[in-house]
């Protein structure tokens, strides 16, 4: 898939964010095409979260321009917010509500029309195989079930773009494959664009149409996994990443806190 400007759903040009003296994001430019699965990869502190926050209206850029589904987040915040769904790294479900109550609450927040709401909730809970468990409290769910529910919730208002920040962190390989199979299916069925971060390089290599590598606030490479491997004369995306940044993503990304969270999730299993 190419990054043809006419087909772009996200365009970013000269995007910059400074925090006092620090340049967290340093004049980056890229496009994401409609229906593309786009991976945004970089070592810890590279500027990934800051970029995602600017794209999703949570943070004002210092300079540069963004278009999200035809809108400028600075001028049309509401339209931009309706155009995307987001699954954050930290679970944001209400543990004391049931699966279906979490979905209904989100539907109200996003003003999903009453006449389509129940049908869409049923369709999505069936899609992530949680319909049978819809009346159970979320606190009884495993880590993988919670993540599936978050994906379903992120899709409730028919977003054109889905942001996923480390969607599979701390999950076992089988559950990770499961999550990606839902995401790939919805990407194909609804032509939904997916923008994600991960430190599992083999996942990015398998699912991403294109990858951008960001390091110290700058995009240092962009292309399909095959293009990045050819450019660096390496055999895997993990080696391409190492060649480009001089770091292994896992050592950089997995902090003590992440490991603790992953263990807590397994414990709840
Ligand atoms: P990543 O998501 O790739 O780990 P971030 O976007 O979180 O990186 O951070 C990029 C840089 O900006 C880091 O040096 C980080 O310390 C700094 N940074 C991020 N948010 C803030 C903030 N609110 N105030 C000051 N510095 C920040």
CSV table of C-alpha atoms and ligand atoms in Angstrom, one decimal:
chain,number,residue,atom,x,y,z
A,1,UNK,CA,0.0,0.0,0.0
A,2,UNK,CA,1.4,3.4,-0.8
A,3,UNK,CA,1.1,6.8,0.9
A,4,UNK,CA,-0.6,8.5,-2.0
A,5,UNK,CA,-1.6,12.0,-0.7
A,6,UNK,CA,-5.1,11.8,-2.3
A,7,UNK,CA,-5.8,8.7,-0.4
A,8,UNK,CA,-4.5,10.0,2.9
A,9,UNK,CA,-6.7,10.0,6.0
A,10,UNK,CA,-3.9,11.4,8.3
A,11,UNK,CA,-1.5,14.0,7.0
A,12,UNK,CA,1.2,15.4,9.2
A,13,UNK,CA,3.5,18.1,8.1
A,14,UNK,CA,6.4,19.7,10.1
A,15,UNK,CA,4.8,18.6,13.3
A,16,UNK,CA,6.8,19.8,16.3
A,17,UNK,CA,6.2,19.8,20.1
A,18,UNK,CA,8.5,21.4,22.6
A,19,UNK,CA,8.4,21.0,26.4
A,20,UNK,CA,10.3,24.0,27.8
A,21,UNK,CA,13.7,23.5,26.2
A,22,UNK,CA,13.2,19.9,25.1
A,23,UNK,CA,12.1,19.1,21.5
A,24,UNK,CA,10.0,15.9,22.0
A,25,UNK,CA,8.8,15.8,18.4
A,26,UNK,CA,11.0,17.5,15.8
A,27,UNK,CA,9.3,18.6,12.6
A,28,UNK,CA,8.0,15.2,11.5
A,29,UNK,CA,6.0,14.7,8.2
A,30,UNK,CA,4.2,11.6,7.0
A,31,UNK,CA,0.8,10.5,5.6
A,32,UNK,CA,-1.3,7.5,6.5
A,33,UNK,CA,-3.5,6.1,3.7
A,34,UNK,CA,-7.2,5.1,4.1
A,35,UNK,CA,-7.4,1.5,5.2
A,36,UNK,CA,-3.7,1.2,6.0
A,37,UNK,CA,-2.3,-0.6,9.0
A,38,UNK,CA,0.5,1.8,10.1
A,39,UNK,CA,3.0,1.0,12.9
A,40,UNK,CA,4.7,3.8,14.7
A,41,UNK,CA,7.8,2.3,16.3
A,42,UNK,CA,10.6,3.8,18.4
A,43,UNK,CA,12.7,3.5,21.5
A,44,UNK,CA,11.4,4.8,24.9
A,45,UNK,CA,11.2,8.6,24.9
A,46,UNK,CA,11.3,8.8,21.1
A,47,UNK,CA,8.2,10.9,20.8
A,48,UNK,CA,5.5,8.3,20.0
A,49,UNK,CA,3.0,9.2,22.7
A,50,UNK,CA,3.5,13.0,22.2
A,51,UNK,CA,2.7,12.5,18.5
A,52,UNK,CA,-0.4,10.3,19.2
A,53,UNK,CA,-1.6,12.9,21.8
A,54,UNK,CA,-1.4,15.7,19.1
A,55,UNK,CA,-3.2,13.6,16.5
A,56,UNK,CA,-6.0,12.8,19.0
A,57,UNK,CA,-6.5,16.4,20.2
A,58,UNK,CA,-5.1,15.8,23.7
A,59,UNK,CA,-2.1,18.1,23.1
A,60,UNK,CA,-1.5,21.2,21.1
A,61,UNK,CA,1.4,21.2,18.6
A,62,UNK,CA,4.1,23.9,19.0
A,63,UNK,CA,4.3,24.1,15.2
A,64,UNK,CA,3.2,22.2,12.1
A,65,UNK,CA,-0.1,21.0,10.6
A,66,UNK,CA,-2.3,17.9,11.0
A,67,UNK,CA,-5.3,16.7,9.0
A,68,UNK,CA,-7.4,13.9,10.4
A,69,UNK,CA,-10.1,12.6,8.1
A,70,UNK,CA,-10.2,16.0,6.4
A,71,UNK,CA,-10.3,18.1,9.7
A,72,UNK,CA,-7.8,20.1,11.6
A,73,UNK,CA,-7.7,19.0,15.2
A,74,UNK,CA,-7.1,22.7,16.3
A,75,UNK,CA,-10.2,23.9,14.5
A,76,UNK,CA,-12.6,21.0,14.5
A,77,UNK,CA,-11.9,19.1,17.7
A,78,UNK,CA,-15.3,17.4,17.9
A,79,UNK,CA,-15.2,16.2,14.3
A,80,UNK,CA,-11.7,14.8,14.8
A,81,UNK,CA,-12.7,13.1,18.1
A,82,UNK,CA,-15.6,11.4,16.4
A,83,UNK,CA,-13.4,10.1,13.6
A,84,UNK,CA,-11.2,7.9,15.7
A,85,UNK,CA,-11.4,5.2,18.4
A,86,UNK,CA,-8.5,4.6,20.8
A,87,UNK,CA,-7.3,1.7,22.9
A,88,UNK,CA,-4.8,3.0,25.5
A,89,UNK,CA,-1.9,1.0,27.0
A,90,UNK,CA,-3.5,1.3,30.5
A,91,UNK,CA,-6.9,-0.3,30.9
A,92,UNK,CA,-9.6,2.3,31.1
A,93,UNK,CA,-12.7,0.0,31.7
A,94,UNK,CA,-14.9,0.3,34.7
A,95,UNK,CA,-14.2,-2.9,36.6
A,96,UNK,CA,-17.4,-2.6,38.7
A,97,UNK,CA,-19.7,-2.6,35.6
A,98,UNK,CA,-20.6,-5.5,33.4
A,99,UNK,CA,-19.2,-5.8,29.8
A,100,UNK,CA,-22.5,-4.5,28.3
A,101,UNK,CA,-22.7,-1.6,30.8
A,102,UNK,CA,-19.2,-0.5,29.8
A,103,UNK,CA,-20.3,-0.5,26.1
A,104,UNK,CA,-23.6,1.4,26.9
A,105,UNK,CA,-21.7,4.0,28.9
A,106,UNK,CA,-19.3,4.6,26.0
A,107,UNK,CA,-22.2,4.8,23.5
A,108,UNK,CA,-23.8,7.6,25.6
A,109,UNK,CA,-20.4,9.5,25.7
A,110,UNK,CA,-20.1,9.2,22.0
A,111,UNK,CA,-23.7,10.0,21.3
A,112,UNK,CA,-24.3,6.7,19.3
A,113,UNK,CA,-27.9,7.0,18.1
A,114,UNK,CA,-30.4,5.0,20.2
A,115,UNK,CA,-31.8,3.1,17.2
A,116,UNK,CA,-28.4,1.6,16.2
A,117,UNK,CA,-26.8,1.4,19.7
A,118,UNK,CA,-28.0,-2.0,20.8
A,119,UNK,CA,-27.5,-3.7,17.5
A,120,UNK,CA,-23.9,-2.4,17.2
A,121,UNK,CA,-23.1,-3.4,20.9
A,122,UNK,CA,-24.4,-6.9,20.2
A,123,UNK,CA,-22.5,-7.2,16.9
A,124,UNK,CA,-19.2,-6.0,18.5
A,125,UNK,CA,-19.5,-8.2,21.6
A,126,UNK,CA,-20.1,-11.2,19.4
A,127,UNK,CA,-17.2,-10.1,17.2
A,128,UNK,CA,-14.7,-10.2,20.1
A,129,UNK,CA,-16.4,-13.4,21.5
A,130,UNK,CA,-17.7,-11.8,24.7
A,131,UNK,CA,-21.4,-11.8,24.1
A,132,UNK,CA,-21.9,-14.9,26.4
A,133,UNK,CA,-20.1,-13.0,29.1
A,134,UNK,CA,-21.9,-9.6,28.6
A,135,UNK,CA,-23.6,-9.6,32.0
A,136,UNK,CA,-20.5,-10.4,34.0
A,137,UNK,CA,-18.5,-7.8,35.9
A,138,UNK,CA,-15.4,-6.8,34.1
A,139,UNK,CA,-13.4,-7.4,37.3
A,140,UNK,CA,-13.9,-11.2,36.7
A,141,UNK,CA,-12.3,-11.0,33.2
A,142,UNK,CA,-8.8,-12.1,32.3
A,143,UNK,CA,-6.3,-9.5,30.8
A,144,UNK,CA,-7.0,-10.8,27.3
A,145,UNK,CA,-10.8,-10.5,27.7
A,146,UNK,CA,-10.5,-7.0,29.0
A,147,UNK,CA,-8.3,-6.0,26.0
A,148,UNK,CA,-10.9,-7.6,23.6
A,149,UNK,CA,-13.6,-5.5,25.3
A,150,UNK,CA,-11.6,-2.4,24.9
A,151,UNK,CA,-11.1,-3.0,21.2
A,152,UNK,CA,-14.9,-3.6,20.9
A,153,UNK,CA,-15.6,-0.4,22.8
A,154,UNK,CA,-13.1,1.6,20.7
A,155,UNK,CA,-15.1,0.5,17.6
A,156,UNK,CA,-18.5,1.4,18.9
A,157,UNK,CA,-19.0,4.7,17.1
A,158,UNK,CA,-17.8,3.4,13.7
A,159,UNK,CA,-14.5,5.3,13.8
A,160,UNK,CA,-12.6,5.7,10.5
A,161,UNK,CA,-9.2,5.4,12.4
A,162,UNK,CA,-8.3,3.2,15.3
A,163,UNK,CA,-5.4,4.1,17.5
A,164,UNK,CA,-3.8,1.3,19.5
A,165,UNK,CA,-1.1,2.1,22.0
A,166,UNK,CA,0.7,-1.2,22.8
A,167,UNK,CA,-2.5,-3.2,22.4
A,168,UNK,CA,-1.0,-6.6,23.2
A,169,UNK,CA,1.5,-5.6,26.0
A,170,UNK,CA,1.6,-8.3,28.7
A,171,UNK,CA,-0.7,-10.8,26.9
A,172,UNK,CA,0.3,-14.3,26.0
A,173,UNK,CA,1.2,-15.1,22.3
A,174,UNK,CA,-2.1,-16.8,21.6
A,175,UNK,CA,-4.2,-13.9,23.0
A,176,UNK,CA,-2.0,-11.5,21.0
A,177,UNK,CA,-2.7,-13.4,17.8
A,178,UNK,CA,-6.4,-13.4,18.7
A,179,UNK,CA,-6.5,-9.6,19.2
A,180,UNK,CA,-4.7,-9.0,15.8
A,181,UNK,CA,-7.0,-11.3,14.0
A,182,UNK,CA,-10.0,-9.1,15.1
A,183,UNK,CA,-8.2,-6.0,14.2
A,184,UNK,CA,-7.2,-7.3,10.7
A,185,UNK,CA,-10.7,-8.5,10.1
A,186,UNK,CA,-12.3,-5.1,11.0
A,187,UNK,CA,-9.6,-3.3,8.9
A,188,UNK,CA,-10.6,-5.3,5.9
A,189,UNK,CA,-14.3,-5.4,6.5
A,190,UNK,CA,-14.8,-1.7,7.3
A,191,UNK,CA,-11.7,-0.2,5.5
A,192,UNK,CA,-10.7,1.1,8.9
A,193,UNK,CA,-7.3,2.7,9.2
A,194,UNK,CA,-5.2,1.4,12.1
A,195,UNK,CA,-2.3,3.4,13.7
A,196,UNK,CA,-0.5,1.4,16.4
A,197,UNK,CA,2.6,1.3,18.6
A,198,UNK,CA,4.2,-1.9,19.8
A,199,UNK,CA,7.5,-3.3,21.1
A,200,UNK,CA,6.7,-6.7,19.6
A,201,UNK,CA,8.6,-6.4,16.4
A,202,UNK,CA,7.4,-9.7,15.0
A,203,UNK,CA,3.8,-8.4,15.3
A,204,UNK,CA,4.6,-5.2,13.5
A,205,UNK,CA,6.4,-7.2,10.8
A,206,UNK,CA,3.4,-9.5,10.4
A,207,UNK,CA,0.5,-7.0,10.4
A,208,UNK,CA,1.7,-3.5,9.4
A,209,UNK,CA,1.5,-2.4,5.8
A,210,UNK,CA,3.9,0.4,6.6
A,211,UNK,CA,6.2,1.2,9.5
A,212,UNK,CA,7.6,4.6,10.6
A,213,UNK,CA,10.6,4.5,12.9
A,214,UNK,CA,10.9,7.5,15.2
A,215,UNK,CA,14.0,8.2,17.3
A,216,UNK,CA,14.8,11.4,19.3
A,217,UNK,CA,11.8,13.2,17.9
A,218,UNK,CA,12.6,12.5,14.2
A,219,UNK,CA,11.3,10.0,11.7
A,220,UNK,CA,14.4,8.2,10.6
A,221,UNK,CA,12.8,5.6,8.3
A,222,UNK,CA,9.5,4.9,6.8
A,223,UNK,CA,8.3,2.1,4.5
A,224,UNK,CA,6.9,-1.4,4.3
A,225,UNK,CA,8.6,-4.0,6.5
A,226,UNK,CA,10.2,-5.4,3.3
A,227,UNK,CA,11.5,-2.0,2.3
A,228,UNK,CA,13.0,-1.4,5.7
A,229,UNK,CA,14.7,-4.8,5.6
A,230,UNK,CA,16.1,-4.2,2.1
A,231,UNK,CA,17.2,-0.7,3.0
A,232,UNK,CA,19.2,-2.0,6.1
A,233,UNK,CA,20.2,-5.3,4.4
A,234,UNK,CA,18.7,-7.2,7.3
A,235,UNK,CA,16.5,-10.3,7.6
A,236,UNK,CA,13.9,-9.2,10.2
A,237,UNK,CA,12.2,-6.0,11.2
A,238,UNK,CA,13.8,-6.4,14.7
A,239,UNK,CA,17.3,-6.3,13.1
A,240,UNK,CA,16.3,-3.4,10.8
A,241,UNK,CA,15.2,-1.5,13.8
A,242,UNK,CA,18.5,-2.2,15.6
A,243,UNK,CA,20.4,-1.2,12.6
A,244,UNK,CA,18.5,2.1,12.3
A,245,UNK,CA,18.4,3.2,15.9
A,246,UNK,CA,21.3,1.3,17.5
A,247,UNK,CA,18.8,0.0,20.1
A,248,UNK,CA,16.9,-3.2,20.7
A,249,UNK,CA,13.3,-2.1,21.2
A,250,UNK,CA,12.5,-4.6,23.9
A,251,UNK,CA,15.3,-3.5,26.2
A,252,UNK,CA,14.3,0.1,25.7
A,253,UNK,CA,10.6,-0.3,26.0
A,254,UNK,CA,9.9,-2.8,28.7
A,255,UNK,CA,10.2,-1.0,32.0
A,256,UNK,CA,10.0,-2.6,35.4
A,257,UNK,CA,6.5,-1.2,35.6
A,258,UNK,CA,5.4,-2.8,32.4
A,259,UNK,CA,6.7,-6.2,33.6
A,260,UNK,CA,4.8,-5.7,36.9
A,261,UNK,CA,1.6,-4.9,35.0
A,262,UNK,CA,2.0,-7.9,32.8
A,263,UNK,CA,2.5,-10.1,35.8
A,264,UNK,CA,-0.6,-8.6,37.5
A,265,UNK,CA,-2.6,-9.4,34.4
A,266,UNK,CA,-1.4,-13.0,34.3
A,267,UNK,CA,-2.2,-13.3,37.9
A,268,UNK,CA,-5.8,-12.2,37.4
A,269,UNK,CA,-6.1,-14.8,34.6
B,1,LIG,P1,7.5,7.7,23.7
B,1,LIG,O1,6.0,7.7,23.7
B,1,LIG,O2,8.2,7.4,22.4
B,1,LIG,O3,8.1,6.9,24.8
B,1,LIG,P2,7.1,10.5,24.6
B,1,LIG,O4,6.4,11.1,23.5
B,1,LIG,O5,6.3,10.0,25.8
B,1,LIG,O6,8.0,9.2,24.1
B,1,LIG,O7,8.3,11.5,25.1
B,1,LIG,C1,9.2,12.1,24.3
B,1,LIG,C2,10.0,13.1,25.1
B,1,LIG,O8,9.2,14.1,25.6
B,1,LIG,C3,10.7,12.4,26.3
B,1,LIG,O9,12.0,12.9,26.5
B,1,LIG,C4,9.7,12.8,27.4
B,1,LIG,O10,10.4,12.8,28.7
B,1,LIG,C5,9.3,14.2,27.0
B,1,LIG,N1,7.9,14.5,27.5
B,1,LIG,C6,6.8,13.9,27.2
B,1,LIG,N2,5.7,14.5,27.8
B,1,LIG,C7,6.2,15.5,28.5
B,1,LIG,C8,5.7,16.5,29.4
B,1,LIG,N3,4.3,16.6,29.6
B,1,LIG,N4,6.5,17.4,29.9
B,1,LIG,C9,7.8,17.4,29.7
B,1,LIG,N5,8.4,16.5,28.9
B,1,LIG,C10,7.7,15.5,28.3
